[in-house]
């Protein structure tokens, strides 16, 4: 990929995280594509700070079709794209206190009706799967298809595929402003001007700001800070511990290695677009919530980080041509589920922009609920 921007391109993708890289990989064989990235390396914000799991129901019923359709490309990628799968088995347990039985039951019933493999657990059956589970946590739903995602490998594979197909990647090139000139955009970047037929806004937390810089109405993308820790425990919790999530959304944690877990308080603190850092109060809340669930002593906090998860007002992803300016295309608002839905979103949006729609489950997903035109 190139170190200097071309003078003209067909499709200019703003942002080289998972959204921009995935779209470029799907679209570059069919149109001339350039990706511009404000940072010195691609994927340093939300993509590089993901908790790295595929959980079919994560994000709710509106997101689940995209996650379900993305499983096969992640689990069994084409050999030309990757020599090995991006998923490894994990299992998920969504749990609740005794008084949250109705919520867990409703969760299990809703997604079972949508074809998700869900098994209800309670009492001793749940405690047998979570060593040290405290009394009172009696309700659970088990999803055996949950998997870890090798995010770095997936992101790198998208970028390699885009490069092989002739896409350009230009780093340290923030979009400063853009204007229409006849049938083309004239885009000013930190590295010079680029003329483009289409702009794709895959800028994550910066998506609304990019729209404003192009004279396009924002859709209301709100960045929310999410905190994650790696903690070393004083008990030998197995690395294969399931992904454990609260039915009410107060936490998730999963085994990382023997005696270590990744942990989040599932915080969603509104933030301006920035290089997010964890707040000590959120770190403390995460530890408190973990210890309210299990009797594991925390020996040390080994790592802590934060990232911005960006949501549209209805918490569904936004992809497709803008409601007013058809030459400005959105690929934003992927919340905390952007990695696990990236194969479906990339393929569906690429098909709208001139690529063929792949066969399989992705072809059966209706993109209409995710179109920017829903915001009027």
Short mmCIF file of C-alpha atoms in Angstrom, two decimals:
data_model
loop_
_atom_site.label_atom_id
_atom_site.label_comp_id
_atom_site.label_asym_id
_atom_site.label_seq_id
_atom_site.Cartn_x
_atom_site.Cartn_y
_atom_site.Cartn_z
CA UNK A 1 0.00 0.00 0.00
CA UNK A 2 1.12 3.52 -0.68
CA UNK A 3 2.75 6.15 1.51
CA UNK A 4 1.33 9.07 -0.48
CA UNK A 5 -2.25 9.62 -1.60
CA UNK A 6 -3.23 9.13 -5.25
CA UNK A 7 -4.64 12.21 -6.95
CA UNK A 8 -7.92 10.45 -7.69
CA UNK A 9 -9.83 7.34 -6.71
CA UNK A 10 -13.24 5.85 -7.19
CA UNK A 11 -14.17 5.10 -3.55
CA UNK A 12 -12.44 6.91 -0.69
CA UNK A 13 -12.86 5.07 2.63
CA UNK A 14 -12.24 7.20 5.72
CA UNK A 15 -10.87 5.01 8.50
CA UNK A 16 -8.72 1.86 8.41
CA UNK A 17 -10.23 0.03 11.39
CA UNK A 18 -12.20 -3.18 10.97
CA UNK A 19 -15.09 -1.40 9.20
CA UNK A 20 -12.96 0.34 6.59
CA UNK A 21 -10.56 -2.56 6.09
CA UNK A 22 -13.38 -5.10 5.72
CA UNK A 23 -15.21 -3.00 3.16
CA UNK A 24 -12.00 -2.36 1.21
CA UNK A 25 -11.29 -6.10 1.03
CA UNK A 26 -14.74 -6.78 -0.44
CA UNK A 27 -14.91 -3.79 -2.76
CA UNK A 28 -11.36 -3.36 -4.11
CA UNK A 29 -11.63 -6.24 -6.64
CA UNK A 30 -14.49 -4.33 -8.30
CA UNK A 31 -13.73 -0.61 -7.85
CA UNK A 32 -10.65 1.51 -7.31
CA UNK A 33 -10.40 2.01 -3.55
CA UNK A 34 -8.27 4.27 -1.35
CA UNK A 35 -8.34 4.17 2.46
CA UNK A 36 -7.21 7.20 4.42
CA UNK A 37 -6.34 6.85 8.10
CA UNK A 38 -5.63 9.70 10.52
CA UNK A 39 -3.29 7.63 12.71
CA UNK A 40 0.21 6.28 12.08
CA UNK A 41 -1.12 2.72 11.97
CA UNK A 42 -4.51 1.18 11.13
CA UNK A 43 -6.84 -0.12 13.82
CA UNK A 44 -5.39 1.61 16.88
CA UNK A 45 -8.70 2.67 18.46
CA UNK A 46 -11.82 0.47 18.83
CA UNK A 47 -10.48 -2.33 16.60
CA UNK A 48 -7.27 -2.69 18.58
CA UNK A 49 -9.07 -2.62 21.94
CA UNK A 50 -11.81 -5.19 21.38
CA UNK A 51 -12.69 -7.82 23.97
CA UNK A 52 -12.45 -10.17 20.98
CA UNK A 53 -15.42 -12.52 21.10
CA UNK A 54 -18.18 -13.67 18.75
CA UNK A 55 -21.38 -13.95 20.77
CA UNK A 56 -24.40 -14.52 18.56
CA UNK A 57 -26.87 -12.56 20.69
CA UNK A 58 -24.57 -9.68 21.67
CA UNK A 59 -26.12 -6.36 20.69
CA UNK A 60 -29.69 -7.68 20.76
CA UNK A 61 -32.21 -9.02 18.27
CA UNK A 62 -31.61 -6.26 15.73
CA UNK A 63 -27.90 -7.06 15.46
CA UNK A 64 -28.16 -10.86 15.71
CA UNK A 65 -28.84 -11.51 11.97
CA UNK A 66 -25.54 -9.81 11.09
CA UNK A 67 -23.66 -11.82 13.73
CA UNK A 68 -25.24 -15.11 12.69
CA UNK A 69 -24.45 -14.51 9.02
CA UNK A 70 -20.84 -13.61 9.88
CA UNK A 71 -20.11 -16.88 11.70
CA UNK A 72 -19.29 -19.02 8.68
CA UNK A 73 -16.82 -16.58 7.07
CA UNK A 74 -15.07 -16.23 10.44
CA UNK A 75 -15.07 -19.94 11.29
CA UNK A 76 -14.28 -21.25 7.79
CA UNK A 77 -12.71 -18.48 5.71
CA UNK A 78 -11.82 -19.00 2.09
CA UNK A 79 -8.29 -20.42 1.84
CA UNK A 80 -7.18 -17.50 -0.32
CA UNK A 81 -8.23 -15.11 2.45
CA UNK A 82 -6.79 -16.98 5.44
CA UNK A 83 -5.10 -20.33 5.98
CA UNK A 84 -6.73 -20.76 9.37
CA UNK A 85 -10.01 -19.82 11.06
CA UNK A 86 -10.44 -16.61 13.03
CA UNK A 87 -12.59 -18.27 15.73
CA UNK A 88 -11.73 -20.61 18.59
CA UNK A 89 -14.41 -22.18 20.85
CA UNK A 90 -15.32 -20.42 24.09
CA UNK A 91 -19.01 -20.98 25.21
CA UNK A 92 -21.08 -18.15 26.75
CA UNK A 93 -23.15 -18.08 29.93
CA UNK A 94 -25.64 -15.26 30.42
CA UNK A 95 -26.42 -15.25 34.13
CA UNK A 96 -28.79 -13.61 36.58
CA UNK A 97 -29.65 -13.53 40.26
CA UNK A 98 -32.55 -15.56 41.58
CA UNK A 99 -34.86 -12.54 41.21
CA UNK A 100 -33.79 -12.14 37.55
CA UNK A 101 -35.21 -15.52 36.54
CA UNK A 102 -37.87 -13.96 34.31
CA UNK A 103 -35.28 -11.85 32.48
CA UNK A 104 -33.05 -14.86 31.80
CA UNK A 105 -36.04 -16.93 30.68
CA UNK A 106 -37.21 -14.17 28.32
CA UNK A 107 -33.69 -13.84 26.90
CA UNK A 108 -33.40 -17.58 26.26
CA UNK A 109 -36.86 -17.86 24.73
CA UNK A 110 -36.41 -14.85 22.44
CA UNK A 111 -33.19 -16.05 20.89
CA UNK A 112 -34.13 -19.73 20.76
CA UNK A 113 -37.15 -18.63 18.70
CA UNK A 114 -34.70 -16.89 16.35
CA UNK A 115 -32.70 -20.08 15.79
CA UNK A 116 -29.90 -19.46 18.31
CA UNK A 117 -28.75 -22.55 20.23
CA UNK A 118 -29.58 -21.70 23.86
CA UNK A 119 -29.79 -24.04 26.86
CA UNK A 120 -31.34 -22.93 30.16
CA UNK A 121 -29.31 -23.70 33.29
CA UNK A 122 -29.98 -23.08 36.95
CA UNK A 123 -28.77 -23.96 40.43
CA UNK A 124 -26.08 -26.65 40.63
CA UNK A 125 -25.76 -26.96 36.85
CA UNK A 126 -24.74 -23.31 36.64
CA UNK A 127 -22.44 -23.46 39.67
CA UNK A 128 -20.65 -26.48 38.16
CA UNK A 129 -19.63 -24.35 35.17
CA UNK A 130 -18.51 -21.29 37.18
CA UNK A 131 -16.15 -22.25 40.02
CA UNK A 132 -16.63 -20.07 43.09
CA UNK A 133 -20.05 -18.77 42.03
CA UNK A 134 -21.68 -16.98 44.97
CA UNK A 135 -25.09 -17.99 46.32
CA UNK A 136 -27.96 -16.11 44.75
CA UNK A 137 -26.69 -16.38 41.18
CA UNK A 138 -29.12 -19.12 40.21
CA UNK A 139 -30.19 -18.43 36.63
CA UNK A 140 -28.32 -18.91 33.38
CA UNK A 141 -28.51 -19.47 29.63
CA UNK A 142 -25.71 -21.37 27.87
CA UNK A 143 -24.70 -20.69 24.25
CA UNK A 144 -22.20 -23.28 23.02
CA UNK A 145 -21.35 -21.53 19.75
CA UNK A 146 -19.69 -18.51 21.41
CA UNK A 147 -16.09 -18.13 20.25
CA UNK A 148 -13.03 -15.97 20.68
CA UNK A 149 -12.03 -13.90 17.62
CA UNK A 150 -8.42 -13.38 16.55
CA UNK A 151 -9.05 -9.71 15.84
CA UNK A 152 -5.49 -8.86 14.79
CA UNK A 153 -5.42 -11.72 12.29
CA UNK A 154 -8.83 -10.78 10.85
CA UNK A 155 -7.93 -7.11 10.50
CA UNK A 156 -4.58 -7.99 8.87
CA UNK A 157 -6.31 -10.39 6.48
CA UNK A 158 -8.73 -7.68 5.37
CA UNK A 159 -5.85 -5.27 4.73
CA UNK A 160 -3.87 -7.92 2.80
CA UNK A 161 -6.87 -8.76 0.63
CA UNK A 162 -7.47 -5.07 -0.09
CA UNK A 163 -3.81 -4.60 -1.03
CA UNK A 164 -3.81 -7.65 -3.33
CA UNK A 165 -6.82 -6.18 -5.11
CA UNK A 166 -5.03 -2.86 -5.67
CA UNK A 167 -6.36 -0.70 -2.82
CA UNK A 168 -4.21 2.13 -1.50
CA UNK A 169 -3.78 2.80 2.23
CA UNK A 170 -2.58 6.26 3.20
CA UNK A 171 -1.63 6.80 6.86
CA UNK A 172 -1.37 10.09 8.78
CA UNK A 173 -4.00 11.47 6.40
CA UNK A 174 -6.97 12.82 8.37
CA UNK A 175 -9.91 14.11 6.36
CA UNK A 176 -9.94 17.85 7.00
CA UNK A 177 -12.80 18.88 4.73
CA UNK A 178 -14.47 17.86 1.50
CA UNK A 179 -16.53 19.65 -1.11
CA UNK A 180 -18.48 18.65 -4.18
CA UNK A 181 -17.08 19.65 -7.58
CA UNK A 182 -19.35 18.43 -10.34
CA UNK A 183 -19.68 14.66 -10.03
CA UNK A 184 -16.74 14.25 -7.67
CA UNK A 185 -15.63 15.03 -4.15
CA UNK A 186 -12.49 17.06 -3.61
CA UNK A 187 -11.12 15.86 -0.29
CA UNK A 188 -8.44 17.71 1.64
CA UNK A 189 -6.33 15.44 3.85
CA UNK A 190 -3.23 15.90 5.92
CA UNK A 191 -1.29 14.52 2.95
CA UNK A 192 -2.83 16.48 0.07
CA UNK A 193 -6.00 16.48 -2.02
CA UNK A 194 -7.80 13.43 -3.41
CA UNK A 195 -10.68 13.45 -5.90
CA UNK A 196 -13.23 10.68 -5.36
CA UNK A 197 -16.59 9.61 -6.73
CA UNK A 198 -17.77 8.30 -3.35
CA UNK A 199 -16.79 8.89 0.27
CA UNK A 200 -17.39 6.06 2.74
CA UNK A 201 -17.48 7.22 6.34
CA UNK A 202 -15.94 4.37 8.38
CA UNK A 203 -14.44 6.68 11.00
CA UNK A 204 -15.88 5.08 14.14
CA UNK A 205 -16.16 7.57 16.99
CA UNK A 206 -15.32 10.39 14.58
CA UNK A 207 -18.10 9.51 12.10
CA UNK A 208 -20.43 12.44 12.80
CA UNK A 209 -17.50 14.86 12.67
CA UNK A 210 -16.44 13.48 9.28
CA UNK A 211 -19.99 13.96 8.00
CA UNK A 212 -20.01 17.59 9.16
CA UNK A 213 -16.65 18.18 7.45
CA UNK A 214 -18.25 17.01 4.22
CA UNK A 215 -21.34 19.18 4.61
CA UNK A 216 -23.51 16.16 5.42
CA UNK A 217 -26.00 16.02 8.30
CA UNK A 218 -24.81 13.85 11.21
CA UNK A 219 -27.00 10.90 12.19
CA UNK A 220 -26.25 11.08 15.93
CA UNK A 221 -23.34 8.67 16.40
CA UNK A 222 -22.40 8.78 20.11
CA UNK A 223 -19.05 7.39 21.33
CA UNK A 224 -19.31 5.58 24.68
CA UNK A 225 -16.26 4.63 26.73
CA UNK A 226 -15.82 0.94 27.61
CA UNK A 227 -13.25 -0.27 30.18
CA UNK A 228 -11.50 -3.65 30.13
CA UNK A 229 -9.03 -5.13 32.64
CA UNK A 230 -6.82 -8.17 32.78
CA UNK A 231 -6.60 -9.37 36.37
CA UNK A 232 -4.52 -12.08 38.00
CA UNK A 233 -6.50 -14.08 40.53
CA UNK A 234 -5.54 -15.81 43.75
CA UNK A 235 -7.24 -19.03 42.63
CA UNK A 236 -6.55 -21.28 39.61
CA UNK A 237 -9.47 -20.32 37.39
CA UNK A 238 -9.10 -22.14 34.04
CA UNK A 239 -8.21 -20.30 30.84
CA UNK A 240 -11.21 -21.98 29.17
CA UNK A 241 -13.67 -20.30 31.57
CA UNK A 242 -16.78 -19.34 29.54
CA UNK A 243 -17.60 -15.81 28.56
CA UNK A 244 -19.89 -14.83 31.45
CA UNK A 245 -22.33 -11.95 30.95
CA UNK A 246 -24.93 -10.40 33.22
CA UNK A 247 -28.46 -10.52 31.81
CA UNK A 248 -28.90 -6.92 32.97
CA UNK A 249 -25.70 -5.71 31.31
CA UNK A 250 -23.61 -4.98 34.44
CA UNK A 251 -20.49 -6.96 33.51
CA UNK A 252 -18.80 -9.57 31.39
CA UNK A 253 -15.64 -11.58 32.03
CA UNK A 254 -13.86 -14.53 30.45
CA UNK A 255 -10.78 -16.65 31.01
CA UNK A 256 -7.59 -15.28 29.48
CA UNK A 257 -4.96 -17.73 30.73
CA UNK A 258 -4.62 -19.96 33.80
CA UNK A 259 -5.62 -17.85 36.82
CA UNK A 260 -6.31 -14.72 34.74
CA UNK A 261 -9.50 -13.17 33.36
CA UNK A 262 -10.51 -10.31 31.12
CA UNK A 263 -13.16 -8.23 32.85
CA UNK A 264 -15.38 -5.29 31.96
CA UNK A 265 -18.05 -3.43 33.96
CA UNK A 266 -19.81 -3.00 30.60
CA UNK A 267 -19.65 0.75 31.13
CA UNK A 268 -21.02 3.14 28.53
CA UNK A 269 -19.85 6.62 29.47
CA UNK A 270 -20.53 9.30 26.83
CA UNK A 271 -17.28 10.71 25.46
CA UNK A 272 -16.00 13.02 22.80
CA UNK A 273 -13.98 11.21 20.09
CA UNK A 274 -10.53 10.69 21.60
CA UNK A 275 -7.78 8.24 22.47
CA UNK A 276 -9.71 6.78 25.41
CA UNK A 277 -8.06 5.88 28.72
CA UNK A 278 -9.60 3.99 31.65
CA UNK A 279 -10.91 5.89 34.65
CA UNK A 280 -10.01 4.56 38.11
CA UNK A 281 -13.64 4.60 39.21
CA UNK A 282 -14.55 2.25 36.35
CA UNK A 283 -11.65 -0.05 37.24
CA UNK A 284 -12.91 -0.18 40.85
CA UNK A 285 -16.50 -0.84 39.75
CA UNK A 286 -15.31 -3.70 37.54
CA UNK A 287 -13.52 -5.39 40.45
CA UNK A 288 -16.48 -4.84 42.78
CA UNK A 289 -18.91 -6.39 40.31
CA UNK A 290 -16.67 -9.39 39.68
CA UNK A 291 -16.38 -10.08 43.39
CA UNK A 292 -20.13 -9.81 43.83
CA UNK A 293 -20.46 -12.77 41.46
CA UNK A 294 -17.56 -15.08 42.40
CA UNK A 295 -15.40 -15.53 45.49
CA UNK A 296 -12.10 -15.12 43.63
CA UNK A 297 -9.49 -12.92 45.33
CA UNK A 298 -7.85 -10.46 42.93
CA UNK A 299 -4.07 -10.64 43.27
CA UNK A 300 -3.19 -7.93 40.75
CA UNK A 301 -4.53 -5.76 37.95
CA UNK A 302 -2.05 -6.57 35.19
CA UNK A 303 -3.49 -4.47 32.36
CA UNK A 304 -6.25 -1.93 31.91
CA UNK A 305 -7.45 -0.10 28.85
CA UNK A 306 -10.47 1.67 27.40
CA UNK A 307 -11.98 2.07 23.97
CA UNK A 308 -14.87 3.94 22.42
CA UNK A 309 -17.90 1.98 21.27
CA UNK A 310 -20.00 4.15 18.97
CA UNK A 311 -23.77 3.84 18.71
CA UNK A 312 -26.53 5.33 16.57
CA UNK A 313 -29.62 6.52 18.45
CA UNK A 314 -31.38 3.15 17.95
CA UNK A 315 -28.19 1.17 18.71
CA UNK A 316 -28.17 -0.52 15.30
CA UNK A 317 -25.27 -0.16 12.85
CA UNK A 318 -25.60 2.40 10.09
CA UNK A 319 -24.47 1.47 6.58
CA UNK A 320 -25.50 2.62 3.14
CA UNK A 321 -25.84 5.89 1.18
CA UNK A 322 -26.74 9.01 3.13
CA UNK A 323 -30.38 10.09 3.22
CA UNK A 324 -29.60 13.40 1.43
CA UNK A 325 -26.24 12.90 -0.33
CA UNK A 326 -26.05 9.57 -2.17
CA UNK A 327 -22.33 9.98 -2.90
CA UNK A 328 -21.63 9.98 0.85
CA UNK A 329 -21.91 6.48 2.33
CA UNK A 330 -22.07 5.54 6.01
CA UNK A 331 -20.38 2.54 7.63
CA UNK A 332 -20.57 3.42 11.32
CA UNK A 333 -22.33 2.87 14.63
CA UNK A 334 -21.11 -0.71 15.12
CA UNK A 335 -21.16 -0.42 18.91
CA UNK A 336 -19.35 -3.27 20.64
CA UNK A 337 -20.22 -5.77 17.90
CA UNK A 338 -18.29 -4.36 14.93
CA UNK A 339 -15.71 -7.15 14.78
CA UNK A 340 -18.18 -10.03 14.94
CA UNK A 341 -20.49 -8.49 12.31
CA UNK A 342 -17.77 -7.23 9.97
CA UNK A 343 -18.06 -10.01 7.33
CA UNK A 344 -21.78 -9.40 6.88
CA UNK A 345 -21.66 -5.60 7.01
CA UNK A 346 -18.69 -5.45 4.64
CA UNK A 347 -20.28 -7.78 2.10
CA UNK A 348 -23.73 -6.17 2.23
CA UNK A 349 -22.36 -2.64 1.84
CA UNK A 350 -19.91 -3.68 -0.88
CA UNK A 351 -22.86 -5.16 -2.79
CA UNK A 352 -24.65 -1.83 -2.57
CA UNK A 353 -21.55 -0.17 -4.04
CA UNK A 354 -20.97 -2.50 -6.97
CA UNK A 355 -19.55 -5.82 -5.73
CA UNK A 356 -21.47 -9.10 -6.13
CA UNK A 357 -23.28 -10.35 -3.04
CA UNK A 358 -21.68 -13.58 -1.78
CA UNK A 359 -23.73 -16.74 -1.53
CA UNK A 360 -24.74 -18.16 1.83
CA UNK A 361 -26.29 -16.68 4.95
CA UNK A 362 -25.13 -13.12 4.26
CA UNK A 363 -27.26 -13.00 1.11
CA UNK A 364 -30.33 -13.65 3.28
CA UNK A 365 -29.84 -10.61 5.53
CA UNK A 366 -32.04 -7.61 4.74
CA UNK A 367 -29.89 -4.44 4.86
CA UNK A 368 -32.91 -2.11 5.03
CA UNK A 369 -33.07 -1.87 8.88
CA UNK A 370 -29.52 -0.52 8.91
CA UNK A 371 -29.90 2.12 6.18
CA UNK A 372 -29.20 5.79 7.07
CA UNK A 373 -32.55 6.70 5.54
CA UNK A 374 -34.25 5.49 8.75
CA UNK A 375 -33.12 8.75 10.38
CA UNK A 376 -35.47 11.41 9.10
#
